[in-house]
Amino acid sequence: MKRLLTTQGYGRNTTRCIRTEFDFQPAGRRRVEAAFDAGRVSSDGGLLLLRELTKSSGVFRDFAACFRDHRDPSRVEHTVEELL
């Protein structure tokens, strides 16, 4: 969903499109959606946005490749990337 926002700029009106809803990867069987029209709410939703950005950019995958993992592979529950 997009809405139009009209602002004053240098003596004339300018119009910008602003996304008010974002869909994220599902969390299990639950649909995850962010909408920014609720006023003041918890900031925990920023973690979902961060997750999406890091998955799409691969920044943690690339950063994890900088580490040498000396742990016993048979006892490892979480990869270095997951720990980051």
PDB file as gemmi writes it, atoms N, CA and C in Angstrom:
CRYST1    1.000    1.000    1.000  90.00  90.00  90.00 P 1                      
ATOM      1  N   MET A   1       0.850  -1.170   0.000  1.00  0.00           N  
ATOM      2  CA  MET A   1       0.000   0.000   0.000  1.00  0.00           C  
ATOM      3  C   MET A   1       0.899   1.237   0.000  1.00  0.00           C  
ATOM      4  N   LYS A   2       0.551   2.186  -0.815  1.00  0.00           N  
ATOM      5  CA  LYS A   2       1.277   3.447  -0.841  1.00  0.00           C  
ATOM      6  C   LYS A   2       0.292   4.577  -0.608  1.00  0.00           C  
ATOM      7  N   ARG A   3       0.803   5.621  -0.026  1.00  0.00           N  
ATOM      8  CA  ARG A   3      -0.023   6.818   0.111  1.00  0.00           C  
ATOM      9  C   ARG A   3       0.795   7.991  -0.382  1.00  0.00           C  
ATOM     10  N   LEU A   4       0.140   9.034  -0.746  1.00  0.00           N  
ATOM     11  CA  LEU A   4       0.828  10.220  -1.221  1.00  0.00           C  
ATOM     12  C   LEU A   4       0.957  11.216  -0.091  1.00  0.00           C  
ATOM     13  N   LEU A   5       2.122  11.799   0.023  1.00  0.00           N  
ATOM     14  CA  LEU A   5       2.377  12.809   1.044  1.00  0.00           C  
ATOM     15  C   LEU A   5       2.740  14.095   0.328  1.00  0.00           C  
ATOM     16  N   THR A   6       2.010  15.136   0.616  1.00  0.00           N  
ATOM     17  CA  THR A   6       2.292  16.425   0.004  1.00  0.00           C  
ATOM     18  C   THR A   6       3.022  17.287   1.010  1.00  0.00           C  
ATOM     19  N   THR A   7       4.163  17.819   0.603  1.00  0.00           N  
ATOM     20  CA  THR A   7       4.947  18.685   1.483  1.00  0.00           C  
ATOM     21  C   THR A   7       5.228  19.995   0.769  1.00  0.00           C  
ATOM     22  N   GLN A   8       5.517  21.004   1.533  1.00  0.00           N  
ATOM     23  CA  GLN A   8       5.887  22.291   0.975  1.00  0.00           C  
ATOM     24  C   GLN A   8       7.381  22.290   0.692  1.00  0.00           C  
ATOM     25  N   GLY A   9       7.770  22.746  -0.455  1.00  0.00           N  
ATOM     26  CA  GLY A   9       9.194  22.799  -0.764  1.00  0.00           C  
ATOM     27  C   GLY A   9       9.498  23.923  -1.731  1.00  0.00           C  
ATOM     28  N   TYR A  10      10.259  24.894  -1.303  1.00  0.00           N  
ATOM     29  CA  TYR A  10      10.708  25.995  -2.152  1.00  0.00           C  
ATOM     30  C   TYR A  10       9.566  26.681  -2.874  1.00  0.00           C  
ATOM     31  N   GLY A  11       8.495  26.941  -2.144  1.00  0.00           N  
ATOM     32  CA  GLY A  11       7.399  27.703  -2.712  1.00  0.00           C  
ATOM     33  C   GLY A  11       6.426  26.916  -3.557  1.00  0.00           C  
ATOM     34  N   ARG A  12       6.614  25.606  -3.676  1.00  0.00           N  
ATOM     35  CA  ARG A  12       5.666  24.808  -4.448  1.00  0.00           C  
ATOM     36  C   ARG A  12       5.457  23.474  -3.741  1.00  0.00           C  
ATOM     37  N   ASN A  13       4.353  22.841  -4.050  1.00  0.00           N  
ATOM     38  CA  ASN A  13       4.060  21.541  -3.447  1.00  0.00           C  
ATOM     39  C   ASN A  13       4.837  20.445  -4.172  1.00  0.00           C  
ATOM     40  N   THR A  14       5.397  19.516  -3.400  1.00  0.00           N  
ATOM     41  CA  THR A  14       6.038  18.340  -3.990  1.00  0.00           C  
ATOM     42  C   THR A  14       5.340  17.115  -3.416  1.00  0.00           C  
ATOM     43  N   THR A  15       5.214  16.074  -4.220  1.00  0.00           N  
ATOM     44  CA  THR A  15       4.518  14.865  -3.807  1.00  0.00           C  
ATOM     45  C   THR A  15       5.496  13.696  -3.813  1.00  0.00           C  
ATOM     46  N   ARG A  16       5.478  12.921  -2.718  1.00  0.00           N  
ATOM     47  CA  ARG A  16       6.323  11.731  -2.622  1.00  0.00           C  
ATOM     48  C   ARG A  16       5.437  10.536  -2.315  1.00  0.00           C  
ATOM     49  N   CYS A  17       5.793   9.364  -2.838  1.00  0.00           N  
ATOM     50  CA  CYS A  17       5.103   8.120  -2.485  1.00  0.00           C  
ATOM     51  C   CYS A  17       5.813   7.505  -1.292  1.00  0.00           C  
ATOM     52  N   ILE A  18       5.049   7.084  -0.314  1.00  0.00           N  
ATOM     53  CA  ILE A  18       5.605   6.486   0.887  1.00  0.00           C  
ATOM     54  C   ILE A  18       4.936   5.133   1.099  1.00  0.00           C  
ATOM     55  N   ARG A  19       5.763   4.082   1.232  1.00  0.00           N  
ATOM     56  CA  ARG A  19       5.206   2.759   1.539  1.00  0.00           C  
ATOM     57  C   ARG A  19       4.790   2.745   3.002  1.00  0.00           C  
ATOM     58  N   THR A  20       3.575   2.304   3.251  1.00  0.00           N  
ATOM     59  CA  THR A  20       3.091   2.243   4.627  1.00  0.00           C  
ATOM     60  C   THR A  20       3.023   0.815   5.139  1.00  0.00           C  
ATOM     61  N   GLU A  21       3.203  -0.196   4.270  1.00  0.00           N  
ATOM     62  CA  GLU A  21       3.182  -1.589   4.693  1.00  0.00           C  
ATOM     63  C   GLU A  21       4.314  -2.350   4.005  1.00  0.00           C  
ATOM     64  N   PHE A  22       4.903  -3.292   4.730  1.00  0.00           N  
ATOM     65  CA  PHE A  22       5.958  -4.140   4.199  1.00  0.00           C  
ATOM     66  C   PHE A  22       5.648  -5.583   4.571  1.00  0.00           C  
ATOM     67  N   ASP A  23       5.858  -6.516   3.638  1.00  0.00           N  
ATOM     68  CA  ASP A  23       5.709  -7.935   3.920  1.00  0.00           C  
ATOM     69  C   ASP A  23       7.090  -8.538   4.111  1.00  0.00           C  
ATOM     70  N   PHE A  24       7.235  -9.415   5.097  1.00  0.00           N  
ATOM     71  CA  PHE A  24       8.492 -10.064   5.416  1.00  0.00           C  
ATOM     72  C   PHE A  24       8.362 -11.564   5.217  1.00  0.00           C  
ATOM     73  N   GLN A  25       9.478 -12.274   5.329  1.00  0.00           N  
ATOM     74  CA  GLN A  25       9.434 -13.725   5.265  1.00  0.00           C  
ATOM     75  C   GLN A  25       8.592 -14.224   6.429  1.00  0.00           C  
ATOM     76  N   PRO A  26       7.832 -15.291   6.216  1.00  0.00           N  
ATOM     77  CA  PRO A  26       7.001 -15.812   7.303  1.00  0.00           C  
ATOM     78  C   PRO A  26       7.844 -16.304   8.473  1.00  0.00           C  
ATOM     79  N   ALA A  27       7.301 -16.230   9.661  1.00  0.00           N  
ATOM     80  CA  ALA A  27       7.928 -16.774  10.861  1.00  0.00           C  
ATOM     81  C   ALA A  27       7.167 -18.054  11.190  1.00  0.00           C  
ATOM     82  N   GLY A  28       7.673 -19.179  10.696  1.00  0.00           N  
ATOM     83  CA  GLY A  28       6.932 -20.436  10.832  1.00  0.00           C  
ATOM     84  C   GLY A  28       5.706 -20.383   9.941  1.00  0.00           C  
ATOM     85  N   ARG A  29       4.543 -20.621  10.539  1.00  0.00           N  
ATOM     86  CA  ARG A  29       3.296 -20.561   9.763  1.00  0.00           C  
ATOM     87  C   ARG A  29       2.644 -19.192   9.823  1.00  0.00           C  
ATOM     88  N   ARG A  30       3.263 -18.263  10.536  1.00  0.00           N  
ATOM     89  CA  ARG A  30       2.660 -16.938  10.709  1.00  0.00           C  
ATOM     90  C   ARG A  30       3.154 -15.961   9.647  1.00  0.00           C  
ATOM     91  N   ARG A  31       2.242 -15.171   9.160  1.00  0.00           N  
ATOM     92  CA  ARG A  31       2.569 -14.112   8.219  1.00  0.00           C  
ATOM     93  C   ARG A  31       3.114 -12.922   9.003  1.00  0.00           C  
ATOM     94  N   VAL A  32       4.179 -12.313   8.521  1.00  0.00           N  
ATOM     95  CA  VAL A  32       4.773 -11.168   9.199  1.00  0.00           C  
ATOM     96  C   VAL A  32       4.595  -9.947   8.310  1.00  0.00           C  
ATOM     97  N   GLU A  33       3.988  -8.929   8.853  1.00  0.00           N  
ATOM     98  CA  GLU A  33       3.705  -7.705   8.104  1.00  0.00           C  
ATOM     99  C   GLU A  33       4.021  -6.508   9.000  1.00  0.00           C  
ATOM    100  N   ALA A  34       4.603  -5.482   8.424  1.00  0.00           N  
ATOM    101  CA  ALA A  34       4.878  -4.257   9.166  1.00  0.00           C  
ATOM    102  C   ALA A  34       4.043  -3.136   8.575  1.00  0.00           C  
ATOM    103  N   ALA A  35       3.369  -2.426   9.434  1.00  0.00           N  
ATOM    104  CA  ALA A  35       2.595  -1.252   9.016  1.00  0.00           C  
ATOM    105  C   ALA A  35       3.004  -0.105   9.930  1.00  0.00           C  
ATOM    106  N   PHE A  36       3.189   1.061   9.343  1.00  0.00           N  
ATOM    107  CA  PHE A  36       3.717   2.192  10.091  1.00  0.00           C  
ATOM    108  C   PHE A  36       2.659   3.247  10.381  1.00  0.00           C  
ATOM    109  N   ASP A  37       1.441   2.805  10.563  1.00  0.00           N  
ATOM    110  CA  ASP A  37       0.357   3.742  10.823  1.00  0.00           C  
ATOM    111  C   ASP A  37      -0.222   3.576  12.225  1.00  0.00           C  
ATOM    112  N   ALA A  38       0.519   2.966  13.149  1.00  0.00           N  
ATOM    113  CA  ALA A  38      -0.015   2.667  14.472  1.00  0.00           C  
ATOM    114  C   ALA A  38       0.377   3.680  15.534  1.00  0.00           C  
ATOM    115  N   GLY A  39       1.082   4.726  15.177  1.00  0.00           N  
ATOM    116  CA  GLY A  39       1.512   5.680  16.187  1.00  0.00           C  
ATOM    117  C   GLY A  39       2.717   5.151  16.944  1.00  0.00           C  
ATOM    118  N   ARG A  40       2.808   5.444  18.241  1.00  0.00           N  
ATOM    119  CA  ARG A  40       3.949   4.996  19.050  1.00  0.00           C  
ATOM    120  C   ARG A  40       3.721   3.554  19.505  1.00  0.00           C  
ATOM    121  N   VAL A  41       4.612   2.657  19.088  1.00  0.00           N  
ATOM    122  CA  VAL A  41       4.551   1.245  19.473  1.00  0.00           C  
ATOM    123  C   VAL A  41       5.957   0.768  19.802  1.00  0.00           C  
ATOM    124  N   SER A  42       6.086  -0.481  20.179  1.00  0.00           N  
ATOM    125  CA  SER A  42       7.380  -1.068  20.513  1.00  0.00           C  
ATOM    126  C   SER A  42       8.327  -1.000  19.322  1.00  0.00           C  
ATOM    127  N   SER A  43       9.604  -0.828  19.600  1.00  0.00           N  
ATOM    128  CA  SER A  43      10.592  -0.754  18.535  1.00  0.00           C  
ATOM    129  C   SER A  43      11.147  -2.129  18.171  1.00  0.00           C  
ATOM    130  N   ASP A  44      10.629  -3.209  18.768  1.00  0.00           N  
ATOM    131  CA  ASP A  44      11.131  -4.543  18.477  1.00  0.00           C  
ATOM    132  C   ASP A  44      10.942  -4.925  17.011  1.00  0.00           C  
ATOM    133  N   GLY A  45      10.015  -4.324  16.331  1.00  0.00           N  
ATOM    134  CA  GLY A  45       9.794  -4.605  14.921  1.00  0.00           C  
ATOM    135  C   GLY A  45      10.993  -4.266  14.060  1.00  0.00           C  
ATOM    136  N   GLY A  46      11.874  -3.405  14.546  1.00  0.00           N  
ATOM    137  CA  GLY A  46      13.084  -3.073  13.803  1.00  0.00           C  
ATOM    138  C   GLY A  46      13.979  -4.273  13.602  1.00  0.00           C  
ATOM    139  N   LEU A  47      13.906  -5.244  14.502  1.00  0.00           N  
ATOM    140  CA  LEU A  47      14.702  -6.458  14.344  1.00  0.00           C  
ATOM    141  C   LEU A  47      14.265  -7.259  13.128  1.00  0.00           C  
ATOM    142  N   LEU A  48      12.971  -7.255  12.833  1.00  0.00           N  
ATOM    143  CA  LEU A  48      12.489  -7.946  11.641  1.00  0.00           C  
ATOM    144  C   LEU A  48      13.028  -7.291  10.378  1.00  0.00           C  
ATOM    145  N   LEU A  49      13.042  -5.977  10.375  1.00  0.00           N  
ATOM    146  CA  LEU A  49      13.586  -5.256   9.230  1.00  0.00           C  
ATOM    147  C   LEU A  49      15.073  -5.544   9.084  1.00  0.00           C  
ATOM    148  N   LEU A  50      15.791  -5.555  10.188  1.00  0.00           N  
ATOM    149  CA  LEU A  50      17.214  -5.869  10.163  1.00  0.00           C  
ATOM    150  C   LEU A  50      17.452  -7.277   9.628  1.00  0.00           C  
ATOM    151  N   ARG A  51      16.623  -8.235  10.040  1.00  0.00           N  
ATOM    152  CA  ARG A  51      16.751  -9.609   9.545  1.00  0.00           C  
ATOM    153  C   ARG A  51      16.595  -9.661   8.029  1.00  0.00           C  
ATOM    154  N   GLU A  52      15.604  -8.976   7.509  1.00  0.00           N  
ATOM    155  CA  GLU A  52      15.377  -8.980   6.068  1.00  0.00           C  
ATOM    156  C   GLU A  52      16.549  -8.356   5.319  1.00  0.00           C  
ATOM    157  N   LEU A  53      17.055  -7.255   5.839  1.00  0.00           N  
ATOM    158  CA  LEU A  53      18.168  -6.584   5.168  1.00  0.00           C  
ATOM    159  C   LEU A  53      19.422  -7.439   5.175  1.00  0.00           C  
ATOM    160  N   THR A  54      19.700  -8.097   6.296  1.00  0.00           N  
ATOM    161  CA  THR A  54      20.909  -8.913   6.374  1.00  0.00           C  
ATOM    162  C   THR A  54      20.794 -10.174   5.532  1.00  0.00           C  
ATOM    163  N   LYS A  55      19.600 -10.769   5.446  1.00  0.00           N  
ATOM    164  CA  LYS A  55      19.422 -11.957   4.608  1.00  0.00           C  
ATOM    165  C   LYS A  55      19.577 -11.606   3.132  1.00  0.00           C  
ATOM    166  N   SER A  56      19.035 -10.496   2.736  1.00  0.00           N  
ATOM    167  CA  SER A  56      19.092 -10.140   1.310  1.00  0.00           C  
ATOM    168  C   SER A  56      20.472  -9.652   0.894  1.00  0.00           C  
ATOM    169  N   SER A  57      21.208  -9.037   1.816  1.00  0.00           N  
ATOM    170  CA  SER A  57      22.532  -8.516   1.453  1.00  0.00           C  
ATOM    171  C   SER A  57      23.649  -9.527   1.672  1.00  0.00           C  
ATOM    172  N   GLY A  58      23.438 -10.513   2.554  1.00  0.00           N  
ATOM    173  CA  GLY A  58      24.471 -11.505   2.838  1.00  0.00           C  
ATOM    174  C   GLY A  58      25.614 -10.968   3.675  1.00  0.00           C  
ATOM    175  N   VAL A  59      25.402  -9.869   4.380  1.00  0.00           N  
ATOM    176  CA  VAL A  59      26.472  -9.228   5.141  1.00  0.00           C  
ATOM    177  C   VAL A  59      26.991 -10.139   6.250  1.00  0.00           C  
ATOM    178  N   PHE A  60      26.112 -10.878   6.951  1.00  0.00           N  
ATOM    179  CA  PHE A  60      26.584 -11.769   8.010  1.00  0.00           C  
ATOM    180  C   PHE A  60      27.280 -12.990   7.429  1.00  0.00           C  
ATOM    181  N   ARG A  61      26.825 -13.471   6.289  1.00  0.00           N  
ATOM    182  CA  ARG A  61      27.498 -14.591   5.622  1.00  0.00           C  
ATOM    183  C   ARG A  61      28.930 -14.205   5.282  1.00  0.00           C  
ATOM    184  N   ASP A  62      29.094 -13.017   4.700  1.00  0.00           N  
ATOM    185  CA  ASP A  62      30.430 -12.546   4.337  1.00  0.00           C  
ATOM    186  C   ASP A  62      31.290 -12.287   5.569  1.00  0.00           C  
ATOM    187  N   PHE A  63      30.702 -11.740   6.628  1.00  0.00           N  
ATOM    188  CA  PHE A  63      31.434 -11.459   7.854  1.00  0.00           C  
ATOM    189  C   PHE A  63      31.849 -12.756   8.542  1.00  0.00           C  
ATOM    190  N   ALA A  64      30.957 -13.751   8.542  1.00  0.00           N  
ATOM    191  CA  ALA A  64      31.263 -15.046   9.163  1.00  0.00           C  
ATOM    192  C   ALA A  64      32.427 -15.727   8.454  1.00  0.00           C  
ATOM    193  N   ALA A  65      32.572 -15.484   7.164  1.00  0.00           N  
ATOM    194  CA  ALA A  65      33.676 -16.083   6.407  1.00  0.00           C  
ATOM    195  C   ALA A  65      35.031 -15.544   6.863  1.00  0.00           C  
ATOM    196  N   CYS A  66      35.053 -14.461   7.607  1.00  0.00           N  
ATOM    197  CA  CYS A  66      36.303 -13.882   8.119  1.00  0.00           C  
ATOM    198  C   CYS A  66      36.829 -14.636   9.337  1.00  0.00           C  
ATOM    199  N   PHE A  67      36.017 -15.519   9.924  1.00  0.00           N  
ATOM    200  CA  PHE A  67      36.389 -16.229  11.141  1.00  0.00           C  
ATOM    201  C   PHE A  67      36.790 -17.661  10.826  1.00  0.00           C  
ATOM    202  N   ARG A  68      37.736 -18.177  11.580  1.00  0.00           N  
ATOM    203  CA  ARG A  68      38.109 -19.588  11.499  1.00  0.00           C  
ATOM    204  C   ARG A  68      37.491 -20.273  12.714  1.00  0.00           C  
ATOM    205  N   ASP A  69      36.635 -21.239  12.466  1.00  0.00           N  
ATOM    206  CA  ASP A  69      35.907 -21.918  13.538  1.00  0.00           C  
ATOM    207  C   ASP A  69      36.689 -23.153  13.977  1.00  0.00           C  
ATOM    208  N   HIS A  70      37.232 -23.117  15.195  1.00  0.00           N  
ATOM    209  CA  HIS A  70      38.044 -24.211  15.715  1.00  0.00           C  
ATOM    210  C   HIS A  70      37.226 -25.185  16.563  1.00  0.00           C  
ATOM    211  N   ARG A  71      35.932 -25.028  16.584  1.00  0.00           N  
ATOM    212  CA  ARG A  71      35.098 -25.908  17.400  1.00  0.00           C  
ATOM    213  C   ARG A  71      34.970 -27.286  16.757  1.00  0.00           C  
ATOM    214  N   ASP A  72      34.673 -28.282  17.586  1.00  0.00           N  
ATOM    215  CA  ASP A  72      34.447 -29.653  17.117  1.00  0.00           C  
ATOM    216  C   ASP A  72      33.130 -29.676  16.342  1.00  0.00           C  
ATOM    217  N   PRO A  73      33.175 -29.945  15.035  1.00  0.00           N  
ATOM    218  CA  PRO A  73      31.948 -29.897  14.211  1.00  0.00           C  
ATOM    219  C   PRO A  73      30.828 -30.809  14.706  1.00  0.00           C  
ATOM    220  N   SER A  74      31.169 -31.905  15.371  1.00  0.00           N  
ATOM    221  CA  SER A  74      30.126 -32.822  15.855  1.00  0.00           C  
ATOM    222  C   SER A  74      29.370 -32.248  17.058  1.00  0.00           C  
ATOM    223  N   ARG A  75      29.909 -31.198  17.656  1.00  0.00           N  
ATOM    224  CA  ARG A  75      29.273 -30.613  18.838  1.00  0.00           C  
ATOM    225  C   ARG A  75      28.702 -29.216  18.573  1.00  0.00           C  
ATOM    226  N   VAL A  76      28.813 -28.752  17.350  1.00  0.00           N  
ATOM    227  CA  VAL A  76      28.351 -27.407  17.002  1.00  0.00           C  
ATOM    228  C   VAL A  76      26.841 -27.408  16.771  1.00  0.00           C  
ATOM    229  N   GLU A  77      26.134 -26.558  17.496  1.00  0.00           N  
ATOM    230  CA  GLU A  77      24.688 -26.414  17.303  1.00  0.00           C  
ATOM    231  C   GLU A  77      24.370 -25.223  16.408  1.00  0.00           C  
ATOM    232  N   HIS A  78      25.188 -24.164  16.467  1.00  0.00           N  
ATOM    233  CA  HIS A  78      24.924 -22.962  15.681  1.00  0.00           C  
ATOM    234  C   HIS A  78      26.185 -22.584  14.907  1.00  0.00           C  
ATOM    235  N   THR A  79      25.995 -22.249  13.655  1.00  0.00           N  
ATOM    236  CA  THR A  79      27.121 -21.817  12.828  1.00  0.00           C  
ATOM    237  C   THR A  79      27.588 -20.436  13.280  1.00  0.00           C  
ATOM    238  N   VAL A  80      28.770 -20.064  12.827  1.00  0.00           N  
ATOM    239  CA  VAL A  80      29.284 -18.726  13.156  1.00  0.00           C  
ATOM    240  C   VAL A  80      28.325 -17.662  12.620  1.00  0.00           C  
ATOM    241  N   GLU A  81      27.809 -17.872  11.434  1.00  0.00           N  
ATOM    242  CA  GLU A  81      26.857 -16.897  10.864  1.00  0.00           C  
ATOM    243  C   GLU A  81      25.617 -16.757  11.752  1.00  0.00           C  
ATOM    244  N   GLU A  82      25.086 -17.862  12.260  1.00  0.00           N  
ATOM    245  CA  GLU A  82      23.924 -17.786  13.145  1.00  0.00           C  
ATOM    246  C   GLU A  82      24.268 -17.067  14.452  1.00  0.00           C  
ATOM    247  N   LEU A  83      25.465 -17.288  14.961  1.00  0.00           N  
ATOM    248  CA  LEU A  83      25.880 -16.616  16.190  1.00  0.00           C  
ATOM    249  C   LEU A  83      26.023 -15.120  16.003  1.00  0.00           C  
ATOM    250  N   LEU A  84      26.485 -14.716  14.826  1.00  0.00           N  
ATOM    251  CA  LEU A  84      26.609 -13.282  14.558  1.00  0.00           C  
ATOM    252  C   LEU A  84      25.240 -12.657  14.481  1.00  0.00           C  
TER     253      LEU A  84                                                      
END                                                                             
